[in-house]
Short mmCIF file of C-alpha atoms in Angstrom, two decimals:
data_model
loop_
_atom_site.label_atom_id
_atom_site.label_comp_id
_atom_site.label_asym_id
_atom_site.label_seq_id
_atom_site.Cartn_x
_atom_site.Cartn_y
_atom_site.Cartn_z
CA ALA V 507 126.32 95.30 85.77
CA GLN V 508 124.21 97.62 83.69
CA SER V 509 122.97 100.92 85.08
CA VAL V 510 120.81 103.73 83.79
CA SER V 511 120.88 107.39 84.72
CA GLN V 512 118.30 110.02 83.96
CA HIS V 513 119.66 113.51 84.32
CA ASN V 514 116.59 115.41 85.43
CA HIS V 515 114.39 114.39 88.32
CA HIS V 516 111.78 117.08 87.72
CA VAL V 517 110.90 119.09 84.63
CA ILE V 518 108.29 121.84 84.48
CA LEU V 519 107.28 123.36 81.20
CA SER V 520 104.36 125.03 79.48
CA GLU V 521 102.11 123.56 76.82
CA ALA V 522 103.56 123.68 73.31
CA ALA V 523 107.11 123.73 74.66
CA SER V 524 109.56 121.13 73.43
CA LEU V 525 110.65 118.34 75.72
CA GLU V 526 113.88 116.41 75.85
CA LEU V 527 114.68 113.94 78.62
CA GLY V 528 118.18 112.59 78.92
CA CYS V 529 119.04 108.95 79.46
CA ASN V 530 122.48 107.38 79.63
CA TYR V 531 123.34 103.80 80.32
CA SER V 532 126.48 101.94 81.21
CA TYR V 533 126.91 98.63 79.49
CA GLY V 534 129.50 97.76 76.91
CA GLY V 535 127.59 95.18 74.92
CA THR V 536 124.49 95.11 72.78
CA VAL V 537 121.43 96.58 74.46
CA ASN V 538 117.73 96.95 73.97
CA LEU V 539 116.38 100.32 75.09
CA PHE V 540 112.97 101.41 76.30
CA TRP V 541 111.04 104.40 77.52
CA TYR V 542 108.07 103.80 79.79
CA VAL V 543 105.56 106.35 81.04
CA GLN V 544 103.42 106.37 84.15
CA TYR V 545 100.48 108.76 84.08
CA PRO V 546 99.06 109.83 87.44
CA GLY V 547 97.23 106.95 89.06
CA GLN V 548 97.99 104.53 86.26
CA HIS V 549 100.36 101.67 85.57
CA LEU V 550 103.58 101.93 83.61
CA GLN V 551 103.14 101.57 79.90
CA LEU V 552 105.55 101.36 77.01
CA LEU V 553 106.17 104.54 75.01
CA LEU V 554 108.73 103.19 72.59
CA LYS V 555 111.58 100.73 72.25
CA TYR V 556 114.77 100.24 70.29
CA PHE V 557 116.13 96.83 69.37
CA SER V 558 118.04 97.42 66.13
CA GLY V 559 117.90 99.31 62.87
CA ASP V 560 117.09 103.00 62.56
CA PRO V 561 118.42 104.66 65.72
CA LEU V 562 115.60 107.22 65.60
CA VAL V 563 112.58 105.50 67.05
CA LYS V 564 109.01 106.77 66.86
CA GLY V 565 106.63 105.96 69.67
CA ILE V 566 103.09 106.67 70.70
CA LYS V 567 101.64 110.12 71.33
CA GLY V 568 104.22 111.94 69.22
CA PHE V 569 107.27 110.86 71.22
CA GLU V 570 110.54 109.82 69.66
CA ALA V 571 113.93 108.78 70.95
CA GLU V 572 117.36 108.62 69.42
CA PHE V 573 119.91 105.96 70.20
CA ILE V 574 123.46 107.31 70.02
CA LYS V 575 125.71 104.35 70.59
CA SER V 576 128.92 106.39 70.92
CA LYS V 577 127.37 108.39 73.74
CA PHE V 578 125.54 105.49 75.39
CA SER V 579 122.45 107.64 75.25
CA PHE V 580 118.77 107.20 74.42
CA ASN V 581 117.16 110.61 74.85
CA LEU V 582 113.42 111.07 74.63
CA ARG V 583 111.92 114.01 72.74
CA LYS V 584 108.59 115.56 71.91
CA PRO V 585 108.42 118.74 69.84
CA SER V 586 105.30 120.17 71.46
CA VAL V 587 103.95 118.89 74.76
CA GLN V 588 100.39 118.91 75.99
CA TRP V 589 98.98 119.09 79.48
CA SER V 590 98.13 115.39 79.19
CA ASP V 591 101.85 114.58 78.95
CA THR V 592 102.17 115.25 82.67
CA ALA V 593 103.58 111.98 83.93
CA GLU V 594 106.70 110.23 85.16
CA TYR V 595 109.01 108.92 82.46
CA PHE V 596 111.38 106.01 82.91
CA CYS V 597 114.24 104.95 80.69
CA ALA V 598 115.15 101.25 80.81
CA VAL V 599 117.84 99.00 79.42
CA ASN V 600 117.99 95.30 78.76
CA ALA V 601 121.35 93.77 77.97
CA ALA V 602 120.87 91.57 74.91
CA ALA V 603 120.37 88.02 76.09
CA GLY V 604 119.60 89.42 79.51
CA ASN V 605 116.44 88.64 81.38
CA LYS V 606 115.49 91.85 83.11
CA LEU V 607 115.00 95.56 82.56
CA THR V 608 117.15 97.99 84.49
CA PHE V 609 115.36 101.29 85.05
CA GLY V 610 116.60 104.80 85.55
CA GLY V 611 115.38 106.87 88.47
CA GLY V 612 112.58 108.48 86.48
CA THR V 613 111.82 112.06 85.49
CA ARG V 614 108.64 113.74 86.64
CA VAL V 615 107.29 116.04 83.98
CA LEU V 616 104.70 118.67 84.80
CA VAL V 617 103.13 120.48 81.88
CA LYS V 618 101.36 123.67 82.83
CA PRO V 619 98.24 124.47 80.82
CA ASN R 738 97.01 97.40 78.87
CA ALA R 739 95.97 96.83 82.44
CA GLY R 740 95.93 93.04 82.21
CA VAL R 741 98.30 92.50 85.12
CA MET R 742 96.29 92.45 88.33
CA GLN R 743 97.90 93.15 91.65
CA ASN R 744 96.34 92.99 95.06
CA PRO R 745 96.05 94.41 97.50
CA ARG R 746 96.55 97.90 96.07
CA HIS R 747 97.30 99.23 99.53
CA LEU R 748 98.54 97.28 102.53
CA VAL R 749 99.33 98.55 106.00
CA ARG R 750 101.36 96.40 108.35
CA ARG R 751 102.98 96.91 111.74
CA ARG R 752 106.63 96.13 112.22
CA GLY R 753 107.17 92.40 112.60
CA GLN R 754 104.09 91.33 110.66
CA GLU R 755 104.06 89.56 107.32
CA ALA R 756 103.06 91.09 104.00
CA ARG R 757 101.83 89.05 101.06
CA LEU R 758 101.46 90.68 97.67
CA ARG R 759 99.76 88.90 94.82
CA CYS R 760 100.14 89.26 91.09
CA SER R 761 98.10 87.67 88.32
CA PRO R 762 99.90 88.12 84.98
CA VAL R 763 98.30 88.84 81.66
CA LYS R 764 96.51 85.73 80.45
CA GLY R 765 98.96 83.58 78.55
CA HIS R 766 102.05 85.19 80.05
CA SER R 767 104.36 82.80 81.84
CA HIS R 768 107.10 85.26 82.85
CA VAL R 769 106.70 87.42 85.95
CA TYR R 770 108.93 90.14 87.33
CA TRP R 771 108.77 91.99 90.63
CA TYR R 772 110.14 95.48 91.06
CA ARG R 773 110.27 97.77 94.08
CA GLN R 774 110.03 101.54 94.02
CA LEU R 775 111.17 103.36 97.11
CA PRO R 776 110.05 106.97 97.64
CA GLU R 777 111.81 109.32 95.23
CA GLU R 778 113.67 106.45 93.58
CA GLY R 779 113.27 104.48 90.38
CA LEU R 780 112.19 100.90 89.99
CA LYS R 781 114.63 98.35 91.30
CA PHE R 782 114.54 94.80 89.96
CA MET R 783 113.88 92.18 92.59
CA VAL R 784 113.12 88.82 91.02
CA TYR R 785 112.20 87.13 87.74
CA LEU R 786 110.14 83.96 87.74
CA GLN R 787 108.69 81.56 85.27
CA LYS R 788 106.06 79.04 86.21
CA GLU R 789 107.35 77.13 89.25
CA ASN R 790 110.89 78.42 88.78
CA ILE R 791 112.91 81.35 90.07
CA ILE R 792 115.13 82.41 87.19
CA ASP R 793 116.89 85.44 88.65
CA GLU R 794 116.61 86.65 92.23
CA SER R 795 119.67 88.85 92.20
CA GLY R 796 117.67 91.86 93.39
CA MET R 797 116.00 90.20 96.34
CA PRO R 798 117.18 91.03 99.85
CA LYS R 799 118.87 87.98 101.32
CA GLU R 800 116.55 87.71 104.28
CA ARG R 801 112.80 87.98 104.89
CA PHE R 802 111.86 88.22 101.20
CA SER R 803 110.67 85.35 99.06
CA ALA R 804 108.74 84.93 95.83
CA GLU R 805 106.93 82.13 94.09
CA PHE R 806 104.97 81.59 90.91
CA PRO R 807 103.15 78.28 91.28
CA LYS R 808 101.76 76.19 88.48
CA GLU R 809 98.28 77.36 89.38
CA GLY R 810 97.41 80.73 90.82
CA PRO R 811 99.09 84.10 91.11
CA SER R 812 102.68 84.96 91.84
CA ILE R 813 103.25 85.84 95.48
CA LEU R 814 105.84 88.19 96.94
CA ARG R 815 106.17 87.53 100.64
CA ILE R 816 107.88 89.76 103.15
CA GLN R 817 108.31 88.38 106.62
CA GLN R 818 108.84 90.48 109.75
CA VAL R 819 108.42 93.75 107.92
CA VAL R 820 110.41 96.83 108.90
CA ARG R 821 109.77 100.49 108.13
CA GLY R 822 112.33 100.38 105.33
CA ASP R 823 110.12 97.92 103.46
CA SER R 824 107.56 100.66 102.87
CA ALA R 825 107.45 101.05 99.11
CA ALA R 826 105.44 100.42 95.99
CA TYR R 827 105.87 96.90 94.66
CA PHE R 828 105.21 96.45 90.97
CA CYS R 829 104.62 93.24 89.13
CA ALA R 830 105.13 92.88 85.40
CA SER R 831 104.60 90.03 82.99
CA SER R 832 105.65 89.04 79.52
CA ARG R 833 104.86 86.30 77.09
CA GLY R 834 108.50 85.36 76.70
CA GLN R 835 111.95 86.68 77.41
CA ILE R 836 112.40 90.44 77.10
CA GLU R 837 114.96 90.14 74.32
CA ASN R 838 112.36 88.40 72.20
CA THR R 839 109.10 90.05 73.16
CA GLY R 840 110.44 93.48 73.89
CA GLU R 841 107.89 94.60 76.41
CA LEU R 842 106.81 94.15 79.98
CA PHE R 843 103.20 94.72 80.99
CA PHE R 844 102.92 96.27 84.41
CA GLY R 845 100.31 96.15 87.12
CA GLU R 846 99.25 99.21 89.07
CA GLY R 847 101.38 98.29 92.03
CA SER R 848 100.85 97.40 95.66
CA ARG R 849 101.74 100.10 98.13
CA LEU R 850 103.02 98.75 101.41
CA THR R 851 103.14 100.99 104.45
CA VAL R 852 104.85 99.72 107.57
CA LEU R 853 103.90 101.51 110.77
#
């Protein structure tokens, strides 16, 4: 069975700082990878996804993620965060030909103005 | 995209009562997923349905929980004889097709169940 782990439960940083959130998954086959974000009081929405091709994926709002197959990782990055990036971030995996997303435990990010 | 509608947003039940959570997917979406988020935990898959069919219920507790997605109307997640441990946020998501093809789930804002 596939599983996803996110290393940090809580991250606090100041505006303009760089952000990197770790995500590792356990599944030996081909996977599709996702990062979702949940802003306070809102529903989850897709930040970016990787299916194939360039392992460096660009998403909305200046986020990017890099798929490193040898490390089973899909870390999320943003060079300079803003206060509006305060949210909870979820990494998710779908085994190719699978029919569900498996989510990590989430990382709560607080950006101080 | 806030096209997935869930209701009620908040539900309070006493132990032993029944909870019914409803989910209307994005118009045109025929695939519905239910997830549960316990306090301080991530989203856990419960069940995946297509119209009138349960495709994968591997995440559903064996007892007291059931789900349906009828030909007409919303998907329903039903919890009978609720216990305190059922207190959680229940999220519904929909997609136009299978995840491997469409690549995205659209989520509702969740239904928060509190069991007293």
